[in-house]
PDB file of C-alpha atoms in Angstrom:
ATOM      1  CA  GLY A  10      -0.175  -0.169   0.078  1.00 79.00           C
ATOM      2  CA  GLU A  11       1.386   3.720  -0.334  1.00 84.00           C
ATOM      3  CA  ILE A  12       2.129   5.467   2.858  1.00 86.00           C
ATOM      4  CA  ASP A  13      -0.192   8.174   3.945  1.00 88.00           C
ATOM      5  CA  ARG A  14       2.225   9.813   7.317  1.00 87.00           C
ATOM      6  CA  ILE A  15       4.587   8.202   9.645  1.00 86.00           C
ATOM      7  CA  ARG A  16       2.835   6.579  12.949  1.00 87.00           C
ATOM      8  CA  ALA A  17       3.234   9.093  16.203  1.00 84.00           C
ATOM      9  CA  ASP A  18       4.786   6.286  18.026  1.00 84.00           C
ATOM     10  CA  GLY A  19       7.462   5.978  15.395  1.00 81.00           C
ATOM     11  CA  LYS A  20       7.348   2.516  15.138  1.00 85.00           C
ATOM     12  CA  GLY A  21       5.379   1.851  11.522  1.00 88.00           C
ATOM     13  CA  ALA A  22       3.359   3.693   9.068  1.00 89.00           C
ATOM     14  CA  VAL A  23      -0.162   4.511   8.230  1.00 92.00           C
ATOM     15  CA  LEU A  24      -1.151   3.773   4.815  1.00 92.00           C
ATOM     16  CA  LYS A  25      -3.814   5.686   2.457  1.00 92.00           C
ATOM     17  CA  ASP A  26      -6.379   2.882   3.022  1.00 95.00           C
ATOM     18  CA  ALA A  27      -5.886   4.054   7.181  1.00 94.00           C
ATOM     19  CA  SER A  28      -4.195   0.221   7.875  1.00 95.00           C
ATOM     20  CA  GLU A  29      -1.301   0.218   9.437  1.00 94.00           C
ATOM     21  CA  ILE A  30       2.021  -1.248   8.897  1.00 92.00           C
ATOM     22  CA  ASP A  31       4.509  -2.094  12.054  1.00 92.00           C
ATOM     23  CA  CYS A  32       8.339  -1.477  10.697  1.00 88.00           C
ATOM     24  CA  ASP A  33      11.956  -0.203  11.596  1.00 83.00           C
ATOM     25  CA  ILE A  34      12.961   0.898   8.469  1.00 80.00           C
ATOM     26  CA  ILE A  35      11.214   2.606   5.274  1.00 78.00           C
ATOM     27  CA  ILE A  36      13.027   2.631   2.301  1.00 74.00           C
ATOM     28  CA  LYS A  37      11.323   4.576  -0.317  1.00 66.00           C
ATOM     29  CA  CYS A  38      13.104   4.621  -3.395  1.00 64.00           C
ATOM     30  CA  THR A  39      12.010   7.706  -5.686  1.00 54.00           C
ATOM     31  CA  GLY A  40      12.889   7.003  -8.946  1.00 54.00           C
ATOM     32  CA  PHE A  41      14.515   9.989 -10.991  1.00 54.00           C
ATOM     33  CA  HIS A  42      11.692  12.486 -10.011  1.00 56.00           C
ATOM     34  CA  LEU A  43      11.095  15.746  -6.983  1.00 59.00           C
ATOM     35  CA  ASN A  44      10.048  13.745  -4.031  1.00 64.00           C
ATOM     36  CA  ASP A  45       7.588  16.540  -3.377  1.00 72.00           C
ATOM     37  CA  GLU A  46       5.193  14.934  -1.092  1.00 76.00           C
ATOM     38  CA  LEU A  47       7.833  13.866   1.786  1.00 76.00           C
ATOM     39  CA  PRO A  48       7.187  16.775   4.131  1.00 82.00           C
ATOM     40  CA  GLU A  49       3.389  15.815   4.097  1.00 82.00           C
ATOM     41  CA  VAL A  50       4.103  12.036   5.106  1.00 79.00           C
ATOM     42  CA  VAL A  51       6.610  12.984   7.734  1.00 81.00           C
ATOM     43  CA  GLY A  52       4.513  15.987   8.646  1.00 83.00           C
ATOM     44  CA  THR A  53       7.302  19.036   8.642  1.00 83.00           C
ATOM     45  CA  SER A  54       9.221  20.630   5.660  1.00 82.00           C
ATOM     46  CA  LYS A  55      12.073  20.788   7.852  1.00 82.00           C
ATOM     47  CA  MET A  56      15.188  18.809   9.093  1.00 80.00           C
ATOM     48  CA  HIS A  57      18.499  18.857  10.100  1.00 78.00           C
ATOM     49  CA  SER A  58      21.374  19.149   8.097  1.00 73.00           C
ATOM     50  CA  TYR A  59      22.277  15.356   8.729  1.00 74.00           C
ATOM     51  CA  GLY A  60      18.703  14.191   7.904  1.00 79.00           C
ATOM     52  CA  LEU A  61      17.205  13.875  11.054  1.00 83.00           C
ATOM     53  CA  ILE A  62      13.710  14.920  10.801  1.00 85.00           C
ATOM     54  CA  ASP A  63      12.262  13.780  14.587  1.00 84.00           C
ATOM     55  CA  TYR A  64      13.182  11.266  16.939  1.00 83.00           C
ATOM     56  CA  ASN A  65      14.267   8.110  15.310  1.00 83.00           C
ATOM     57  CA  LEU A  66      13.029   9.726  12.203  1.00 84.00           C
ATOM     58  CA  ASN A  67      15.866  10.219   9.356  1.00 82.00           C
ATOM     59  CA  TYR A  68      15.868  10.992   5.675  1.00 80.00           C
ATOM     60  CA  GLN A  69      18.156  10.173   3.208  1.00 76.00           C
ATOM     61  CA  ALA A  70      18.715  11.137  -0.554  1.00 68.00           C
ATOM     62  CA  GLU A  71      20.513  11.644  -3.423  1.00 60.00           C
ATOM     63  CA  PRO A  72      20.618  15.534  -3.497  1.00 54.00           C
ATOM     64  CA  LEU A  73      20.580  16.286  -7.148  1.00 50.00           C
ATOM     65  CA  LEU A  74      16.892  14.192  -6.825  1.00 47.00           C
ATOM     66  CA  ASP A  75      15.733  15.767  -4.051  1.00 44.00           C
ATOM     67  CA  GLN A  76      17.043  18.885  -4.498  1.00 45.00           C
ATOM     68  CA  GLY A  77      14.733  21.617  -2.997  1.00 46.00           C
ATOM     69  CA  GLN A  78      13.602  18.938  -0.741  1.00 43.00           C
ATOM     70  CA  PHE A  79      14.265  20.353   2.492  1.00 45.00           C
ATOM     71  CA  GLY A  80      16.739  23.499   0.740  1.00 45.00           C
ATOM     72  CA  SER A  81      19.192  23.083  -1.337  1.00 46.00           C
ATOM     73  CA  SER A  82      22.758  24.521  -1.008  1.00 46.00           C
ATOM     74  CA  LYS A  83      22.509  25.287  -5.236  1.00 47.00           C
ATOM     75  CA  ALA A  84      20.939  28.526  -6.271  1.00 45.00           C
ATOM     76  CA  THR A  85      18.192  29.024  -8.256  1.00 46.00           C
ATOM     77  CA  ASP A  86      19.072  32.607  -9.512  1.00 47.00           C
ATOM     78  CA  ALA A  87      22.811  32.891 -10.470  1.00 47.00           C
ATOM     79  CA  ASP A  88      22.681  35.920  -9.255  1.00 45.00           C
ATOM     80  CA  ALA A  89      21.621  35.331  -5.950  1.00 49.00           C
ATOM     81  CA  ALA A  90      24.155  36.136  -3.375  1.00 48.00           C
ATOM     82  CA  GLU A  91      23.035  33.971  -0.844  1.00 58.00           C
ATOM     83  CA  THR A  92      20.562  30.832  -1.494  1.00 60.00           C
ATOM     84  CA  PRO A  93      17.488  30.034   0.942  1.00 64.00           C
ATOM     85  CA  ALA A  94      19.190  27.190   1.987  1.00 60.00           C
ATOM     86  CA  LEU A  95      22.198  28.605   2.896  1.00 65.00           C
ATOM     87  CA  LYS A  96      20.514  31.564   4.804  1.00 74.00           C
ATOM     88  CA  GLU A  97      19.004  29.344   6.510  1.00 74.00           C
ATOM     89  CA  ILE A  98      21.817  27.234   7.679  1.00 73.00           C
ATOM     90  CA  SER A  99      23.425  30.560   8.557  1.00 78.00           C
ATOM     91  CA  GLU A 100      20.594  30.798  11.176  1.00 83.00           C
ATOM     92  CA  LEU A 101      20.505  27.686  12.531  1.00 80.00           C
ATOM     93  CA  VAL A 102      23.989  27.359  13.452  1.00 81.00           C
ATOM     94  CA  GLN A 103      23.637  29.861  15.947  1.00 86.00           C
ATOM     95  CA  LYS A 104      20.788  29.003  17.733  1.00 88.00           C
ATOM     96  CA  PRO A 105      21.258  27.561  21.423  1.00 90.00           C
ATOM     97  CA  GLU A 106      19.664  23.864  20.636  1.00 88.00           C
ATOM     98  CA  PHE A 107      21.900  23.790  17.636  1.00 84.00           C
ATOM     99  CA  LEU A 108      24.925  24.761  19.662  1.00 87.00           C
ATOM    100  CA  ARG A 109      23.772  22.435  22.713  1.00 88.00           C
ATOM    101  CA  GLY A 110      23.871  19.287  20.101  1.00 85.00           C
ATOM    102  CA  LEU A 111      26.795  19.881  18.629  1.00 85.00           C
ATOM    103  CA  GLN A 112      28.440  20.071  22.053  1.00 88.00           C
ATOM    104  CA  VAL A 113      27.220  16.579  22.924  1.00 87.00           C
ATOM    105  CA  TYR A 114      28.695  15.462  19.049  1.00 85.00           C
ATOM    106  CA  ARG A 115      32.202  17.012  19.442  1.00 88.00           C
ATOM    107  CA  GLU A 116      31.763  15.084  23.281  1.00 90.00           C
ATOM    108  CA  SER A 117      30.979  12.096  21.263  1.00 89.00           C
ATOM    109  CA  ARG A 118      34.166  12.521  19.471  1.00 87.00           C
ATOM    110  CA  LEU A 119      32.132  12.722  16.338  1.00 85.00           C
ATOM    111  CA  ASP A 120      33.691  13.653  13.256  1.00 83.00           C
ATOM    112  CA  GLU A 121      32.002  16.767  12.182  1.00 80.00           C
ATOM    113  CA  THR A 122      32.744  16.741   8.844  1.00 77.00           C
ATOM    114  CA  PRO A 123      29.307  15.603   7.764  1.00 73.00           C
ATOM    115  CA  LEU A 124      27.733  18.473   9.699  1.00 72.00           C
ATOM    116  CA  LYS A 125      29.324  21.093   7.497  1.00 68.00           C
ATOM    117  CA  PRO A 126      27.626  22.463   4.154  1.00 61.00           C
ATOM    118  CA  GLN A 127      28.987  20.530   1.041  1.00 57.00           C
ATOM    119  CA  GLY A 128      27.447  20.389  -2.395  1.00 53.00           C
ATOM    120  CA  ASN A 129      28.385  18.195  -5.139  1.00 47.00           C
ATOM    121  CA  PRO A 130      27.231  20.073  -8.792  1.00 46.00           C
ATOM    122  CA  PHE A 131      27.276  16.852 -10.189  1.00 44.00           C
ATOM    123  CA  GLY A 132      25.908  14.647  -8.231  1.00 47.00           C
ATOM    124  CA  SER A 133      26.375  10.956  -7.367  1.00 46.00           C
ATOM    125  CA  GLY A 134      29.201  11.506  -4.632  1.00 53.00           C
ATOM    126  CA  GLN A 135      26.342  10.309  -2.694  1.00 56.00           C
ATOM    127  CA  GLY A 136      28.325   6.610  -1.125  1.00 60.00           C
ATOM    128  CA  GLY A 137      30.574   7.866   1.423  1.00 66.00           C
ATOM    129  CA  PRO A 138      27.973  10.864   3.339  1.00 72.00           C
ATOM    130  CA  ILE A 139      24.947   8.564   2.994  1.00 72.00           C
ATOM    131  CA  ASP A 140      27.071   5.567   4.602  1.00 74.00           C
ATOM    132  CA  CYS A 141      28.684   7.924   7.307  1.00 78.00           C
ATOM    133  CA  LEU A 142      24.763   8.940   7.769  1.00 80.00           C
ATOM    134  CA  SER A 143      23.699   5.978   7.930  1.00 82.00           C
ATOM    135  CA  ASN A 144      26.340   5.051  10.571  1.00 83.00           C
ATOM    136  CA  TYR A 145      25.517   8.187  12.585  1.00 85.00           C
ATOM    137  CA  PHE A 146      21.748   7.611  12.531  1.00 85.00           C
ATOM    138  CA  ALA A 147      22.033   4.184  13.808  1.00 86.00           C
ATOM    139  CA  TRP A 148      24.229   5.391  16.776  1.00 88.00           C
ATOM    140  CA  LEU A 149      21.782   7.901  17.986  1.00 87.00           C
ATOM    141  CA  VAL A 150      18.855   5.549  18.080  1.00 87.00           C
ATOM    142  CA  ASP A 151      21.579   3.472  20.329  1.00 89.00           C
ATOM    143  CA  HIS A 152      22.156   6.886  22.078  1.00 90.00           C
ATOM    144  CA  PRO A 153      18.677   8.241  22.720  1.00 88.00           C
ATOM    145  CA  THR A 154      19.812  10.626  25.293  1.00 89.00           C
ATOM    146  CA  GLU A 155      22.402  12.455  22.913  1.00 86.00           C
ATOM    147  CA  GLN A 156      19.677  12.176  20.432  1.00 84.00           C
ATOM    148  CA  ALA A 157      17.213  14.109  22.183  1.00 82.00           C
ATOM    149  CA  ALA A 158      19.943  16.979  22.958  1.00 76.00           C
TER     150      ALA A 158
END
C-alpha cells in the first residue's frame, strides 16, 4: 500500500487505506522525480543538515534527485548572493539548541565533517556521506539521550 504518514510512535506507517504496518525501517525509492510529497508524509518541511527529521526519524536522498526538498545549497538564481538554504543554515548554527547538540556531538568525539555544508554540482557523490550518515543515525538510535539533545 501507499504510505499516508509515519505513525506518531515512530514505529510504523499509516497507509492511505488507514491500515497500519509496524516497521523499524522504511525505504522509499523515488526513481527520477522530485520527491515533493515527503513533507506531507513526515509532517514537517524541515530537517537537520545530517538527515534527522524527528526522534528516530531520518531521511537520506541523492541531493540532485531531491534538491530543494528541504532546501538546496544550489542557487536557483545565478545572481543570488545567498540561497534560502544557506541563509537557513547560517541562522540554524546560531540557535542555542543546535549549539547544545553540537557540544554533545563533540563530546562524543564524532567527526564533524558531515555537519559542514557540502555541495556536489555533479551529483552521485553520495556513497560516502550516506554511509557516514547511516552509521551516525544508527548511533543516535542506540544513544537516545544524545539524540534528544
